[in-house]
Amino acid sequence: MEQAISRRNRGWRRLIAPKGRVCYIRDGARRVAVSLNVALILTVWPAARGGPMAFWLRQMNRSNRTDHIRITSHPEPGGKPRFPIRWGGARARERGPVIGTVSRPGDRNAIGSHGGCYALYRALAVSAGALDPIRRPDLTNTDPAVSIGPFPQWSEPDRIVSLDPWGHVAAQVFRAEIAAGADIRPTIAVSKARLDLHEMQSALAAGRLKADGEIVRRNGSMAVAKIAIDPVWYLPGIAQRFGCAETVLRRTLFEQTAGMFPELVTRPDMQVFLPPIGGTTIYLIGDVKKLADPATKITCRVHDECNGSDVFGSDICTCRPYLIHGIEECARGVQAGGLGIIVYNRKEGRALGEVTKFLVYNARKRQQGGDVASAYFERTECVAGVQDARFQQLMPDALHWLGVRRIDRFVSMSDMKYDALVGQGIEVLERVALPDELIPADAHVEMAAKKAAGYFSPAPPAPAEVADTTGRSLDKY
Ligand SMILES: [Zn+2]
């Protein structure tokens, strides 16, 4: 090591590395961790100067030492939490920060780690030597681009259980603690965007939508606020929503993730879980300040992810047409003085995943009699064991977070979504169905099946329509 160092002279910096530190050495793609058993004086080439070799020297705490795995599955004997969480607290500081750090175990007050499912990519980056395992985010200038809340719902009992209502202001509120070394990270980010969707141009051309130069521009683009939310689960509240005991929920989460999070069953003192699942994105169309005014007329679409249709335009379902229809309805609502809300949940394939979804497509297309609406839900259940795993019980949280108590126009035909909203005290005045002319060719099977199953529709289908609506077979693509 010292021989390699001695080959270069200019730009080296001398550092004292006492016993107990770990030194990471990178040479091209190779990365070597060296645990120092004796004190050394190292000469370090600064990584920023881009030389062929870069060295990092970090004082690793006990949990990060490469030769030392620290199990956090049991509380420190007699330990008092440094950052207690009082879920439902009326102020961010009173509630306390949610900390899923992996570098300061003593500060942890949540099971799991930050970033949801992306924590696993972070692990790959660390494994490959591309990411310093104890690096902290530089949160300069990352504060919300528009102000959201606080709203009374943030501290109403049991109102929000699946996200951190203070997650977007964590870096501001706990600035001093972060500066002092605490690994506190935002779980919500609020930014701005301009949407440029070709369907909006078509809506303008068809006269369904008018440009106003502010909400909808002449080229059809729209200004929005966009908000990314990582899930933060308050386990007692989640259990209550699903009507089970918290111990049952914890044990099932532990078992179904093959023991990925032992703290679920060993740390009843930790009530908050950062689950490794996809989050939620909200697009707000119109003046965000109007959220605080109960008189504001709200148009809202709650949409569950469907990559095949949303992104690639696959015509087997109505997902993208309905999403776009929701955005168009929001634009009209905003032009009439209201506010538009699109909630986009990462729940691919009814939260069964895309592999299951495509297996179901094949099973539907190959069954005797072809892809018929009357067997639509049954096929899903054959493959997945359930018809739908989205269970909308947690969905209203995003709207509670936005302070919404009433939706004037709800752009959805789903009874599960409607029931979840109404069941949690959000009034829904009008439900807006997808116009027939927007249903893609192969998606009539889905639509007929859903209407027959009781989804909202101004004109429920006749039994013959359900029996006769058949989709394309696998040899017709
Ligand atoms: Zn779809």
CSV table of N, CA, C and O in Angstrom, one decimal, residues 28 97 189 208 229 302 375 396 452 474:
chain,number,residue,atom,x,y,z
A,28,GLY,N,-8.9,1.7,-9.8
A,28,GLY,CA,-9.7,1.3,-10.9
A,28,GLY,C,-11.0,0.7,-10.4
A,28,GLY,O,-11.6,1.3,-9.5
A,97,PRO,N,-38.2,13.1,14.6
A,97,PRO,CA,-37.8,12.7,13.2
A,97,PRO,C,-37.9,11.1,13.1
A,97,PRO,O,-37.7,10.4,14.0
A,189,ALA,N,-40.4,14.6,-1.1
A,189,ALA,CA,-39.8,15.7,-1.8
A,189,ALA,C,-40.8,16.4,-2.6
A,189,ALA,O,-41.6,15.7,-3.3
A,208,ARG,N,-61.9,19.9,-26.7
A,208,ARG,CA,-62.4,19.5,-25.3
A,208,ARG,C,-61.7,20.3,-24.3
A,208,ARG,O,-62.2,20.4,-23.2
A,229,ILE,N,-43.3,10.5,-2.5
A,229,ILE,CA,-43.5,10.1,-1.1
A,229,ILE,C,-43.0,8.7,-0.9
A,229,ILE,O,-43.5,7.8,-1.6
A,302,VAL,N,-57.1,8.9,-8.5
A,302,VAL,CA,-56.1,8.1,-7.8
A,302,VAL,C,-55.8,6.9,-8.7
A,302,VAL,O,-56.7,6.2,-9.1
A,375,ALA,N,-64.8,-14.3,-17.1
A,375,ALA,CA,-63.8,-15.1,-16.4
A,375,ALA,C,-62.6,-14.2,-16.0
A,375,ALA,O,-61.6,-14.7,-15.5
A,396,PRO,N,-56.1,6.6,1.1
A,396,PRO,CA,-56.6,7.9,1.5
A,396,PRO,C,-55.6,8.8,2.2
A,396,PRO,O,-55.7,10.0,2.3
A,452,ALA,N,-69.5,-5.3,-14.5
A,452,ALA,CA,-70.3,-6.4,-14.0
A,452,ALA,C,-70.0,-6.7,-12.5
A,452,ALA,O,-70.9,-7.1,-11.8
A,474,LEU,N,-53.8,-14.9,-28.3
A,474,LEU,CA,-52.3,-14.7,-28.3
A,474,LEU,C,-51.7,-14.8,-29.7
A,474,LEU,O,-50.6,-14.3,-30.0
